[in-house]
PDB file of C-alpha atoms and ligand atoms in Angstrom:
ATOM      1  CA  MET H   1      33.827   3.392 -76.088  1.00  0.00           C
ATOM      2  CA  ASN H   2      31.949   6.676 -75.237  1.00  0.00           C
ATOM      3  CA  MET H   3      28.298   6.925 -74.781  1.00  0.00           C
ATOM      4  CA  LEU H   4      27.386   8.322 -78.013  1.00  0.00           C
ATOM      5  CA  ILE H   5      29.186   5.578 -79.975  1.00  0.00           C
ATOM      6  CA  ALA H   6      27.540   2.896 -77.919  1.00  0.00           C
ATOM      7  CA  LEU H   7      24.109   4.149 -78.294  1.00  0.00           C
ATOM      8  CA  ALA H   8      24.727   4.953 -82.030  1.00  0.00           C
ATOM      9  CA  LEU H   9      25.510   0.965 -82.127  1.00  0.00           C
ATOM     10  CA  ALA H  10      22.433  -0.120 -80.149  1.00  0.00           C
ATOM     11  CA  VAL H  11      20.566   2.246 -82.563  1.00  0.00           C
ATOM     12  CA  THR H  12      22.350   0.681 -85.730  1.00  0.00           C
ATOM     13  CA  VAL H  13      20.775  -2.593 -84.377  1.00  0.00           C
ATOM     14  CA  LEU H  14      17.379  -1.255 -84.533  1.00  0.00           C
ATOM     15  CA  PHE H  15      17.242   1.030 -87.459  1.00  0.00           C
ATOM     16  CA  PRO H  16      19.990  -0.646 -89.947  1.00  0.00           C
ATOM     17  CA  ALA H  17      18.015   0.749 -92.750  1.00  0.00           C
ATOM     18  CA  CYS H  18      17.999   4.338 -91.725  1.00  0.00           C
ATOM     19  CA  LEU H  19      21.322   4.665 -90.538  1.00  0.00           C
ATOM     20  CA  ARG H  20      24.498   5.534 -91.700  1.00  0.00           C
ATOM     21  CA  ALA H  21      28.315   4.979 -90.647  1.00  0.00           C
ATOM     22  CA  GLY H  22      31.473   7.119 -90.606  1.00  0.00           C
ATOM     23  CA  PRO H  23      32.792  10.315 -89.644  1.00  0.00           C
ATOM     24  CA  ALA H  24      30.283  12.412 -91.130  1.00  0.00           C
ATOM     25  CA  LYS H  25      27.698  14.159 -89.480  1.00  0.00           C
ATOM     26  CA  PRO H  26      24.025  13.100 -90.774  1.00  0.00           C
ATOM     27  CA  ALA H  27      21.775  16.118 -91.749  1.00  0.00           C
ATOM     28  CA  MET H  28      19.272  14.861 -89.012  1.00  0.00           C
ATOM     29  CA  GLU H  29      19.524  13.358 -85.606  1.00  0.00           C
ATOM     30  CA  VAL H  30      17.059  12.847 -83.007  1.00  0.00           C
ATOM     31  CA  VAL H  31      18.096  12.578 -79.434  1.00  0.00           C
ATOM     32  CA  VAL H  32      15.525  11.187 -77.112  1.00  0.00           C
ATOM     33  CA  LEU H  33      15.322  13.241 -73.918  1.00  0.00           C
ATOM     34  CA  GLY H  34      12.489  11.731 -72.650  1.00  0.00           C
ATOM     35  CA  SER H  35      10.836   8.162 -73.575  1.00  0.00           C
ATOM     36  CA  GLY H  36       7.994   7.970 -70.967  1.00  0.00           C
ATOM     37  CA  GLY H  37       4.598   9.311 -69.898  1.00  0.00           C
ATOM     38  CA  PRO H  38       2.752  10.414 -67.052  1.00  0.00           C
ATOM     39  CA  ARG H  39       3.646   7.890 -64.656  1.00  0.00           C
ATOM     40  CA  ALA H  40       7.227   8.004 -62.537  1.00  0.00           C
ATOM     41  CA  PHE H  41       9.262   5.196 -62.969  1.00  0.00           C
ATOM     42  CA  GLY H  42      12.699   6.193 -64.329  1.00  0.00           C
ATOM     43  CA  ARG H  43      12.093   7.260 -67.761  1.00  0.00           C
ATOM     44  CA  ALA H  44      11.734  10.961 -68.253  1.00  0.00           C
ATOM     45  CA  GLY H  45       8.622  12.804 -69.682  1.00  0.00           C
ATOM     46  CA  SER H  46       8.260  12.964 -73.542  1.00  0.00           C
ATOM     47  CA  SER H  47      10.423  15.012 -74.772  1.00  0.00           C
ATOM     48  CA  TYR H  48      13.213  15.393 -77.934  1.00  0.00           C
ATOM     49  CA  ILE H  49      15.915  17.220 -79.457  1.00  0.00           C
ATOM     50  CA  LEU H  50      16.316  17.454 -83.111  1.00  0.00           C
ATOM     51  CA  VAL H  51      19.959  17.907 -84.241  1.00  0.00           C
ATOM     52  CA  LEU H  52      20.237  19.385 -87.867  1.00  0.00           C
ATOM     53  CA  ASP H  53      24.054  19.332 -89.023  1.00  0.00           C
ATOM     54  CA  GLY H  54      25.267  18.359 -85.903  1.00  0.00           C
ATOM     55  CA  ARG H  55      23.759  21.544 -84.067  1.00  0.00           C
ATOM     56  CA  PRO H  56      20.989  20.962 -81.503  1.00  0.00           C
ATOM     57  CA  ARG H  57      17.852  23.277 -83.336  1.00  0.00           C
ATOM     58  CA  ILE H  58      14.494  22.093 -82.269  1.00  0.00           C
ATOM     59  CA  LEU H  59      13.057  21.048 -79.055  1.00  0.00           C
ATOM     60  CA  VAL H  60       9.998  18.885 -79.578  1.00  0.00           C
ATOM     61  CA  ASP H  61       8.101  18.688 -76.073  1.00  0.00           C
ATOM     62  CA  ALA H  62       9.465  19.175 -72.925  1.00  0.00           C
ATOM     63  CA  GLY H  63       8.372  16.795 -70.386  1.00  0.00           C
ATOM     64  CA  PRO H  64       9.387  16.605 -66.899  1.00  0.00           C
ATOM     65  CA  GLY H  65      13.122  15.022 -66.682  1.00  0.00           C
ATOM     66  CA  ALA H  66      14.133  16.970 -69.921  1.00  0.00           C
ATOM     67  CA  PHE H  67      16.457  19.455 -68.182  1.00  0.00           C
ATOM     68  CA  LEU H  68      18.212  16.391 -66.504  1.00  0.00           C
ATOM     69  CA  ARG H  69      18.658  14.733 -69.575  1.00  0.00           C
ATOM     70  CA  LEU H  70      19.925  17.934 -71.507  1.00  0.00           C
ATOM     71  CA  GLY H  71      22.890  18.289 -69.100  1.00  0.00           C
ATOM     72  CA  GLU H  72      23.646  14.751 -68.777  1.00  0.00           C
ATOM     73  CA  LEU H  73      24.091  14.852 -72.734  1.00  0.00           C
ATOM     74  CA  HIS H  74      26.202  17.842 -72.610  1.00  0.00           C
ATOM     75  CA  LEU H  75      23.887  19.444 -75.217  1.00  0.00           C
ATOM     76  CA  ASP H  76      24.539  22.658 -76.643  1.00  0.00           C
ATOM     77  CA  LEU H  77      21.513  24.843 -76.517  1.00  0.00           C
ATOM     78  CA  GLU H  78      22.972  28.024 -78.229  1.00  0.00           C
ATOM     79  CA  SER H  79      21.072  27.276 -81.556  1.00  0.00           C
ATOM     80  CA  VAL H  80      17.986  25.960 -80.173  1.00  0.00           C
ATOM     81  CA  ASP H  81      15.405  28.316 -81.667  1.00  0.00           C
ATOM     82  CA  THR H  82      12.375  26.706 -82.119  1.00  0.00           C
ATOM     83  CA  VAL H  83       9.706  24.565 -80.040  1.00  0.00           C
ATOM     84  CA  LEU H  84       7.055  22.229 -81.078  1.00  0.00           C
ATOM     85  CA  LEU H  85       4.587  21.475 -78.563  1.00  0.00           C
ATOM     86  CA  THR H  86       2.195  18.656 -79.347  1.00  0.00           C
ATOM     87  CA  HIS H  87       0.187  19.147 -76.576  1.00  0.00           C
ATOM     88  CA  LEU H  88      -0.135  20.974 -73.071  1.00  0.00           C
ATOM     89  CA  HIS H  89      -0.443  17.670 -70.846  1.00  0.00           C
ATOM     90  CA  ILE H  90       2.282  18.081 -67.619  1.00  0.00           C
ATOM     91  CA  ASP H  91       4.359  14.962 -68.954  1.00  0.00           C
ATOM     92  CA  HIS H  92       4.958  16.730 -72.592  1.00  0.00           C
ATOM     93  CA  SER H  93       5.312  20.606 -71.017  1.00  0.00           C
ATOM     94  CA  ALA H  94       6.368  20.800 -67.553  1.00  0.00           C
ATOM     95  CA  ASP H  95      10.199  21.322 -68.214  1.00  0.00           C
ATOM     96  CA  LEU H  96       9.673  24.033 -70.863  1.00  0.00           C
ATOM     97  CA  ALA H  97      10.401  26.993 -68.146  1.00  0.00           C
ATOM     98  CA  ALA H  98      13.425  25.047 -67.124  1.00  0.00           C
ATOM     99  CA  PHE H  99      14.605  24.855 -70.561  1.00  0.00           C
ATOM    100  CA  PHE H 100      14.341  28.623 -70.902  1.00  0.00           C
ATOM    101  CA  ASN H 101      16.205  29.066 -68.044  1.00  0.00           C
ATOM    102  CA  ALA H 102      19.070  26.738 -69.057  1.00  0.00           C
ATOM    103  CA  ARG H 103      18.945  28.034 -72.566  1.00  0.00           C
ATOM    104  CA  ALA H 104      19.404  31.593 -71.649  1.00  0.00           C
ATOM    105  CA  LEU H 105      22.465  30.786 -69.450  1.00  0.00           C
ATOM    106  CA  THR H 106      24.273  29.533 -72.502  1.00  0.00           C
ATOM    107  CA  SER H 107      23.657  32.406 -74.566  1.00  0.00           C
ATOM    108  CA  ASP H 108      25.603  35.308 -75.314  1.00  0.00           C
ATOM    109  CA  GLY H 109      23.064  37.321 -77.269  1.00  0.00           C
ATOM    110  CA  PRO H 110      19.267  37.634 -77.511  1.00  0.00           C
ATOM    111  CA  ILE H 111      17.339  34.751 -78.047  1.00  0.00           C
ATOM    112  CA  ALA H 112      14.208  34.928 -80.362  1.00  0.00           C
ATOM    113  CA  TYR H 113      12.117  31.776 -79.884  1.00  0.00           C
ATOM    114  CA  ARG H 114       9.263  30.539 -82.113  1.00  0.00           C
ATOM    115  CA  ILE H 115       6.872  28.454 -80.327  1.00  0.00           C
ATOM    116  CA  PHE H 116       4.103  25.925 -82.004  1.00  0.00           C
ATOM    117  CA  GLY H 117       1.553  24.246 -80.136  1.00  0.00           C
ATOM    118  CA  PRO H 118      -2.291  23.640 -80.236  1.00  0.00           C
ATOM    119  CA  ASP H 119      -4.849  26.030 -79.890  1.00  0.00           C
ATOM    120  CA  GLY H 120      -6.922  26.005 -76.615  1.00  0.00           C
ATOM    121  CA  ALA H 121      -9.976  24.380 -75.482  1.00  0.00           C
ATOM    122  CA  GLY H 122     -11.847  23.424 -72.235  1.00  0.00           C
ATOM    123  CA  LEU H 123      -9.315  22.989 -69.430  1.00  0.00           C
ATOM    124  CA  PHE H 124      -6.367  23.481 -71.925  1.00  0.00           C
ATOM    125  CA  PRO H 125      -4.997  27.235 -72.348  1.00  0.00           C
ATOM    126  CA  LYS H 126      -3.911  28.217 -75.958  1.00  0.00           C
ATOM    127  CA  THR H 127      -0.158  27.572 -76.567  1.00  0.00           C
ATOM    128  CA  SER H 128       0.499  31.396 -76.424  1.00  0.00           C
ATOM    129  CA  ARG H 129      -1.575  31.896 -73.372  1.00  0.00           C
ATOM    130  CA  PHE H 130       0.348  28.821 -71.569  1.00  0.00           C
ATOM    131  CA  VAL H 131       3.815  30.307 -72.518  1.00  0.00           C
ATOM    132  CA  ASP H 132       2.289  33.969 -71.110  1.00  0.00           C
ATOM    133  CA  LEU H 133       1.343  32.137 -68.091  1.00  0.00           C
ATOM    134  CA  LEU H 134       5.217  30.703 -67.735  1.00  0.00           C
ATOM    135  CA  VAL H 135       7.244  33.447 -68.645  1.00  0.00           C
ATOM    136  CA  GLY H 136       4.775  36.444 -69.405  1.00  0.00           C
ATOM    137  CA  ASN H 137       5.107  40.016 -68.026  1.00  0.00           C
ATOM    138  CA  ASP H 138       2.463  38.568 -65.280  1.00  0.00           C
ATOM    139  CA  GLY H 139       3.546  34.835 -65.601  1.00  0.00           C
ATOM    140  CA  ALA H 140       4.823  32.667 -62.597  1.00  0.00           C
ATOM    141  CA  PHE H 141       8.078  32.975 -63.656  1.00  0.00           C
ATOM    142  CA  ALA H 142       8.210  36.643 -65.106  1.00  0.00           C
ATOM    143  CA  TYR H 143      11.691  37.119 -63.732  1.00  0.00           C
ATOM    144  CA  GLN H 144      13.042  34.789 -66.366  1.00  0.00           C
ATOM    145  CA  LYS H 145      13.391  37.686 -68.639  1.00  0.00           C
ATOM    146  CA  THR H 146      15.737  39.398 -66.400  1.00  0.00           C
ATOM    147  CA  PHE H 147      17.427  36.232 -65.491  1.00  0.00           C
ATOM    148  CA  GLY H 148      19.985  35.936 -68.312  1.00  0.00           C
ATOM    149  CA  ALA H 149      19.699  36.795 -72.099  1.00  0.00           C
ATOM    150  CA  ASP H 150      17.441  39.015 -73.711  1.00  0.00           C
ATOM    151  CA  GLU H 151      14.519  36.996 -74.556  1.00  0.00           C
ATOM    152  CA  SER H 152      11.556  37.165 -77.312  1.00  0.00           C
ATOM    153  CA  PHE H 153       8.560  34.761 -77.779  1.00  0.00           C
ATOM    154  CA  VAL H 154       6.749  34.374 -80.783  1.00  0.00           C
ATOM    155  CA  VAL H 155       4.093  32.019 -80.301  1.00  0.00           C
ATOM    156  CA  ARG H 156       1.566  30.322 -82.990  1.00  0.00           C
ATOM    157  CA  ASP H 157      -1.545  28.435 -81.946  1.00  0.00           C
ATOM    158  CA  LEU H 158      -2.664  25.887 -84.273  1.00  0.00           C
ATOM    159  CA  ALA H 159      -5.774  24.275 -85.346  1.00  0.00           C
ATOM    160  CA  ILE H 160      -7.031  21.587 -83.350  1.00  0.00           C
ATOM    161  CA  SER H 161      -9.964  20.430 -85.140  1.00  0.00           C
ATOM    162  CA  LEU H 162      -9.394  17.072 -87.316  1.00  0.00           C
ATOM    163  CA  ASP H 163     -10.674  18.474 -90.421  1.00  0.00           C
ATOM    164  CA  SER H 164      -8.261  21.438 -90.443  1.00  0.00           C
ATOM    165  CA  ALA H 165      -5.855  21.172 -93.475  1.00  0.00           C
ATOM    166  CA  ARG H 166      -2.417  19.905 -93.154  1.00  0.00           C
ATOM    167  CA  THR H 167      -0.152  23.324 -92.230  1.00  0.00           C
ATOM    168  CA  LYS H 168       3.460  24.288 -93.320  1.00  0.00           C
ATOM    169  CA  ILE H 169       4.595  26.388 -90.558  1.00  0.00           C
ATOM    170  CA  VAL H 170       8.397  26.330 -90.990  1.00  0.00           C
ATOM    171  CA  ASP H 171      10.134  27.122 -94.699  1.00  0.00           C
ATOM    172  CA  GLU H 172      13.595  28.007 -94.573  1.00  0.00           C
ATOM    173  CA  ASN H 173      16.947  27.156 -95.913  1.00  0.00           C
ATOM    174  CA  GLY H 174      15.841  23.472 -96.349  1.00  0.00           C
ATOM    175  CA  LEU H 175      14.256  23.313 -93.207  1.00  0.00           C
ATOM    176  CA  ALA H 176      10.573  22.481 -93.349  1.00  0.00           C
ATOM    177  CA  VAL H 177       7.933  21.915 -90.337  1.00  0.00           C
ATOM    178  CA  GLU H 178       4.694  20.882 -91.140  1.00  0.00           C
ATOM    179  CA  GLU H 179       1.721  20.044 -88.497  1.00  0.00           C
ATOM    180  CA  ILE H 180      -1.769  18.411 -88.571  1.00  0.00           C
ATOM    181  CA  ALA H 181      -4.308  18.443 -85.960  1.00  0.00           C
ATOM    182  CA  THR H 182      -4.660  15.001 -83.958  1.00  0.00           C
ATOM    183  CA  HIS H 183      -7.025  13.572 -81.060  1.00  0.00           C
ATOM    184  CA  HIS H 184      -6.160  12.989 -77.843  1.00  0.00           C
ATOM    185  CA  GLY H 185      -9.265  12.368 -75.450  1.00  0.00           C
ATOM    186  CA  ASP H 186     -10.297  16.157 -74.809  1.00  0.00           C
ATOM    187  CA  CYS H 187      -6.826  17.637 -74.951  1.00  0.00           C
ATOM    188  CA  PRO H 188      -5.960  19.857 -78.137  1.00  0.00           C
ATOM    189  CA  SER H 189      -3.001  18.056 -79.999  1.00  0.00           C
ATOM    190  CA  VAL H 190      -1.156  18.074 -83.208  1.00  0.00           C
ATOM    191  CA  ALA H 191       1.486  15.909 -84.725  1.00  0.00           C
ATOM    192  CA  TYR H 192       4.633  17.521 -86.425  1.00  0.00           C
ATOM    193  CA  ARG H 193       6.573  16.655 -89.598  1.00  0.00           C
ATOM    194  CA  ILE H 194      10.357  17.845 -89.509  1.00  0.00           C
ATOM    195  CA  SER H 195      11.998  17.830 -93.071  1.00  0.00           C
ATOM    196  CA  TYR H 196      15.652  18.788 -93.446  1.00  0.00           C
ATOM    197  CA  ARG H 197      17.176  18.085 -96.878  1.00  0.00           C
ATOM    198  CA  SER H 198      16.273  14.638 -97.719  1.00  0.00           C
ATOM    199  CA  ALA H 199      15.734  13.321 -94.119  1.00  0.00           C
ATOM    200  CA  SER H 200      12.266  13.557 -92.595  1.00  0.00           C
ATOM    201  CA  VAL H 201      10.943  12.274 -89.251  1.00  0.00           C
ATOM    202  CA  VAL H 202       7.240  12.696 -87.879  1.00  0.00           C
ATOM    203  CA  PHE H 203       6.208  12.728 -83.837  1.00  0.00           C
ATOM    204  CA  SER H 204       2.858  11.458 -83.296  1.00  0.00           C
ATOM    205  CA  GLY H 205       2.209  13.165 -79.972  1.00  0.00           C
ATOM    206  CA  ASP H 206      -0.434  11.262 -78.083  1.00  0.00           C
ATOM    207  CA  MET H 207      -3.001  10.514 -79.685  1.00  0.00           C
ATOM    208  CA  ASP H 208      -6.167   8.082 -80.116  1.00  0.00           C
ATOM    209  CA  ALA H 209      -7.034   5.986 -83.204  1.00  0.00           C
ATOM    210  CA  SER H 210      -9.632   8.718 -84.742  1.00  0.00           C
ATOM    211  CA  ALA H 211      -6.980  10.769 -85.796  1.00  0.00           C
ATOM    212  CA  LEU H 212      -5.083   8.367 -87.763  1.00  0.00           C
ATOM    213  CA  PRO H 213      -6.212   9.123 -91.113  1.00  0.00           C
ATOM    214  CA  ASN H 214      -4.635  12.589 -90.279  1.00  0.00           C
ATOM    215  CA  LEU H 215      -1.241  11.111 -88.966  1.00  0.00           C
ATOM    216  CA  VAL H 216      -1.086   8.747 -92.032  1.00  0.00           C
ATOM    217  CA  GLN H 217      -1.386  11.781 -94.227  1.00  0.00           C
ATOM    218  CA  LEU H 218       1.279  13.673 -92.358  1.00  0.00           C
ATOM    219  CA  ALA H 219       3.966  10.924 -92.329  1.00  0.00           C
ATOM    220  CA  LYS H 220       3.828   9.709 -95.955  1.00  0.00           C
ATOM    221  CA  ASN H 221       6.965   8.143 -97.101  1.00  0.00           C
ATOM    222  CA  ALA H 222       8.716   9.650 -93.887  1.00  0.00           C
ATOM    223  CA  ASP H 223      12.268   8.289 -93.157  1.00  0.00           C
ATOM    224  CA  LEU H 224      11.142   7.949 -89.233  1.00  0.00           C
ATOM    225  CA  LEU H 225       7.723   7.919 -87.386  1.00  0.00           C
ATOM    226  CA  ILE H 226       8.025   8.154 -83.654  1.00  0.00           C
ATOM    227  CA  PHE H 227       4.625   7.097 -82.300  1.00  0.00           C
ATOM    228  CA  ASN H 228       3.755   7.220 -78.769  1.00  0.00           C
ATOM    229  CA  CYS H 229       2.613   3.945 -77.327  1.00  0.00           C
ATOM    230  CA  ALA H 230       1.075   3.871 -73.928  1.00  0.00           C
ATOM    231  CA  VAL H 231      -1.565   1.053 -74.415  1.00  0.00           C
ATOM    232  CA  LEU H 232      -1.813  -2.541 -75.010  1.00  0.00           C
ATOM    233  CA  ASP H 233      -3.958  -4.034 -77.515  1.00  0.00           C
ATOM    234  CA  PRO H 234      -7.561  -4.346 -76.298  1.00  0.00           C
ATOM    235  CA  PRO H 235      -8.694  -5.398 -74.016  1.00  0.00           C
ATOM    236  CA  ARG H 236      -5.486  -5.409 -72.204  1.00  0.00           C
ATOM    237  CA  SER H 237      -5.252  -1.832 -70.980  1.00  0.00           C
ATOM    238  CA  PRO H 238      -7.934   0.123 -69.173  1.00  0.00           C
ATOM    239  CA  SER H 239     -10.874   0.891 -71.429  1.00  0.00           C
ATOM    240  CA  GLN H 240     -10.894   4.378 -70.759  1.00  0.00           C
ATOM    241  CA  LEU H 241      -7.445   4.739 -72.314  1.00  0.00           C
ATOM    242  CA  TYR H 242      -8.461   3.740 -75.675  1.00  0.00           C
ATOM    243  CA  GLY H 243     -10.119   7.258 -75.774  1.00  0.00           C
ATOM    244  CA  LEU H 244      -6.510   8.836 -75.572  1.00  0.00           C
ATOM    245  CA  HIS H 245      -4.128   6.324 -76.896  1.00  0.00           C
ATOM    246  CA  THR H 246      -3.585   4.075 -79.987  1.00  0.00           C
ATOM    247  CA  PRO H 247      -3.001   0.622 -79.590  1.00  0.00           C
ATOM    248  CA  PRO H 248       0.198  -1.143 -81.026  1.00  0.00           C
ATOM    249  CA  THR H 249      -1.995  -3.197 -83.835  1.00  0.00           C
ATOM    250  CA  LYS H 250      -3.233   0.263 -85.155  1.00  0.00           C
ATOM    251  CA  ILE H 251       0.262   1.934 -84.643  1.00  0.00           C
ATOM    252  CA  GLY H 252       1.722  -0.693 -87.217  1.00  0.00           C
ATOM    253  CA  GLU H 253      -1.338  -0.293 -89.653  1.00  0.00           C
ATOM    254  CA  ALA H 254      -0.497   3.427 -89.722  1.00  0.00           C
ATOM    255  CA  ALA H 255       3.303   2.863 -90.178  1.00  0.00           C
ATOM    256  CA  ARG H 256       2.156   0.548 -93.042  1.00  0.00           C
ATOM    257  CA  ASP H 257      -0.304   2.918 -94.614  1.00  0.00           C
ATOM    258  CA  SER H 258       1.989   5.981 -94.467  1.00  0.00           C
ATOM    259  CA  GLY H 259       4.906   4.052 -95.833  1.00  0.00           C
ATOM    260  CA  VAL H 260       7.206   5.381 -93.152  1.00  0.00           C
ATOM    261  CA  LYS H 261      10.587   3.567 -93.605  1.00  0.00           C
ATOM    262  CA  SER H 262      11.326   2.811 -89.542  1.00  0.00           C
ATOM    263  CA  LEU H 263       9.366   3.333 -86.613  1.00  0.00           C
ATOM    264  CA  LEU H 264      10.439   4.082 -83.234  1.00  0.00           C
ATOM    265  CA  VAL H 265       7.777   3.239 -80.316  1.00  0.00           C
ATOM    266  CA  SER H 266       7.912   5.928 -77.483  1.00  0.00           C
ATOM    267  CA  HIS H 267       5.938   7.434 -74.516  1.00  0.00           C
ATOM    268  CA  LEU H 268       5.987   3.881 -73.037  1.00  0.00           C
ATOM    269  CA  ALA H 269       4.215   3.036 -69.893  1.00  0.00           C
ATOM    270  CA  PRO H 270       5.375   0.701 -67.411  1.00  0.00           C
ATOM    271  CA  ASP H 271       2.792  -2.018 -68.541  1.00  0.00           C
ATOM    272  CA  VAL H 272       3.748  -1.480 -72.222  1.00  0.00           C
ATOM    273  CA  GLU H 273       7.663  -1.934 -71.083  1.00  0.00           C
ATOM    274  CA  GLY H 274       7.222  -5.366 -69.857  1.00  0.00           C
ATOM    275  CA  GLN H 275       5.594  -6.144 -73.089  1.00  0.00           C
ATOM    276  CA  GLU H 276       7.712  -5.358 -75.885  1.00  0.00           C
ATOM    277  CA  ASP H 277       7.606  -8.547 -77.486  1.00  0.00           C
ATOM    278  CA  ALA H 278       3.747  -8.462 -77.464  1.00  0.00           C
ATOM    279  CA  VAL H 279       4.037  -4.814 -78.961  1.00  0.00           C
ATOM    280  CA  ARG H 280       6.402  -5.602 -81.536  1.00  0.00           C
ATOM    281  CA  LYS H 281       4.245  -8.637 -82.811  1.00  0.00           C
ATOM    282  CA  SER H 282       1.126  -6.634 -82.669  1.00  0.00           C
ATOM    283  CA  ILE H 283       2.897  -3.668 -84.795  1.00  0.00           C
ATOM    284  CA  ARG H 284       4.868  -6.500 -87.310  1.00  0.00           C
ATOM    285  CA  ALA H 285       1.344  -7.897 -88.061  1.00  0.00           C
ATOM    286  CA  ALA H 286       1.095  -5.001 -90.491  1.00  0.00           C
ATOM    287  CA  PHE H 287       4.845  -3.046 -90.751  1.00  0.00           C
ATOM    288  CA  ARG H 288       7.657  -5.337 -91.582  1.00  0.00           C
ATOM    289  CA  ARG H 289      10.015  -2.392 -91.700  1.00  0.00           C
ATOM    290  CA  PRO H 290      12.549  -1.719 -88.815  1.00  0.00           C
ATOM    291  CA  VAL H 291      10.845  -1.099 -85.461  1.00  0.00           C
ATOM    292  CA  GLY H 292      12.783   0.047 -82.365  1.00  0.00           C
ATOM    293  CA  PHE H 293      11.936   1.132 -78.525  1.00  0.00           C
ATOM    294  CA  ALA H 294      12.936   4.466 -77.111  1.00  0.00           C
ATOM    295  CA  SER H 295      14.965   4.740 -74.021  1.00  0.00           C
ATOM    296  CA  ASP H 296      16.418   8.077 -72.559  1.00  0.00           C
ATOM    297  CA  LYS H 297      19.246   9.968 -74.278  1.00  0.00           C
ATOM    298  CA  LEU H 298      18.920   7.507 -77.154  1.00  0.00           C
ATOM    299  CA  HIS H 299      20.780   8.967 -80.604  1.00  0.00           C
ATOM    300  CA  VAL H 300      18.965   8.141 -84.052  1.00  0.00           C
ATOM    301  CA  LEU H 301      20.514   9.098 -87.294  1.00  0.00           C
ATOM    302  CA  VAL H 302      17.695  10.012 -89.725  1.00  0.00           C
ATOM    303  CA  GLY H 303      17.854   9.677 -93.393  1.00  0.00           C
ATOM    304  CA  LYS H 304      19.772   8.052 -95.841  1.00  0.00           C
TER     305      LYS H 304
HETATM  306 ZN1   ZN L   1       1.529  11.965 -72.446  1.00  0.00          ZN
END
C-alpha cells in the first residue's frame, strides 16, 4: 500500500462525507504540507497545496518545513502559479523563498506568479513589500531571479480592516478565490475561500474570535473548513493567546453557523495535540459533522 492510498484511507475515516472513492481524480484535493505553528516539535509550520484536477496549483502559506514536505511528497510544482498568504508571521511565510527556489528548478519556461496577502501595519510590511524584500532587485535573495526560470511577480495587498467587504480576487475557468479580513492580534491577516467546480475549501489562517462573523460569512456552506487551533478553551491556555487565536468551542460554533460540511483542525500546538479528545468534545458541542485533525502530508479530497 503506497503512502497516498494509506493517507486517503486514513482521511476516509475522518471525512466520510466529503470523500469519494475510485480511480477518478477529484476536482479538488488539499495536501497538508505543514500542520503546526511556531513551536518546533516535529510538525512543519502552516502550509498547504491545493491540487486541482490532479495538478498542484495553489500554495496557501509557506511555513518552515513546507520545502521539505514538498520534496517528500514528490509534488510536481510546474503548474503552481498562485500563492495565498494568510499573514506574514514566520510560521506561515519563512519557506516562501525556498519554494520559489524549488519551483524555478522544476520549470522549463517563464513563471508568472500572482501572490495575495494582507496589507501592512505596524511591524508588518505589506505583502508586496515582503516579496520585494525577499526576491526584489534589492532583496535579500535578489539572485533568485537569475537562478533558474525567468520569474515575474504580481502581488496584491488585501484590505485588513474588519469592515472591509468580502472580495473575489481570482475568477477564471471555474476557479474562484475569495478573501475577507480577519484579526490576529497586531498582525494583519485574511482568510481565503477557494472554489473549483462544485468543491470549496476555506482557510481561516490564524485568527482570534473577534473576526468570527467575517469567517462565518466567507465559509457559508463550504465543503471543508480548515481552522487553525492553537489554544484550548479558556482558561486552559495563557490568557494573552486568546487575543490571537480562537478556542475550540468557538471554532465549533463557527463551523455550525457557517454550515460547512466538514472541519479540519490544523496549526496544532503541543498542548492542543495532547488534548485531541477535549478539543473534539468542545467542537462537537455545536458542530455534529465530520471533524478531523491535520497532520503533515495528509491528503484530503474535497467535494462530492
Ligand atoms: Zn501561526
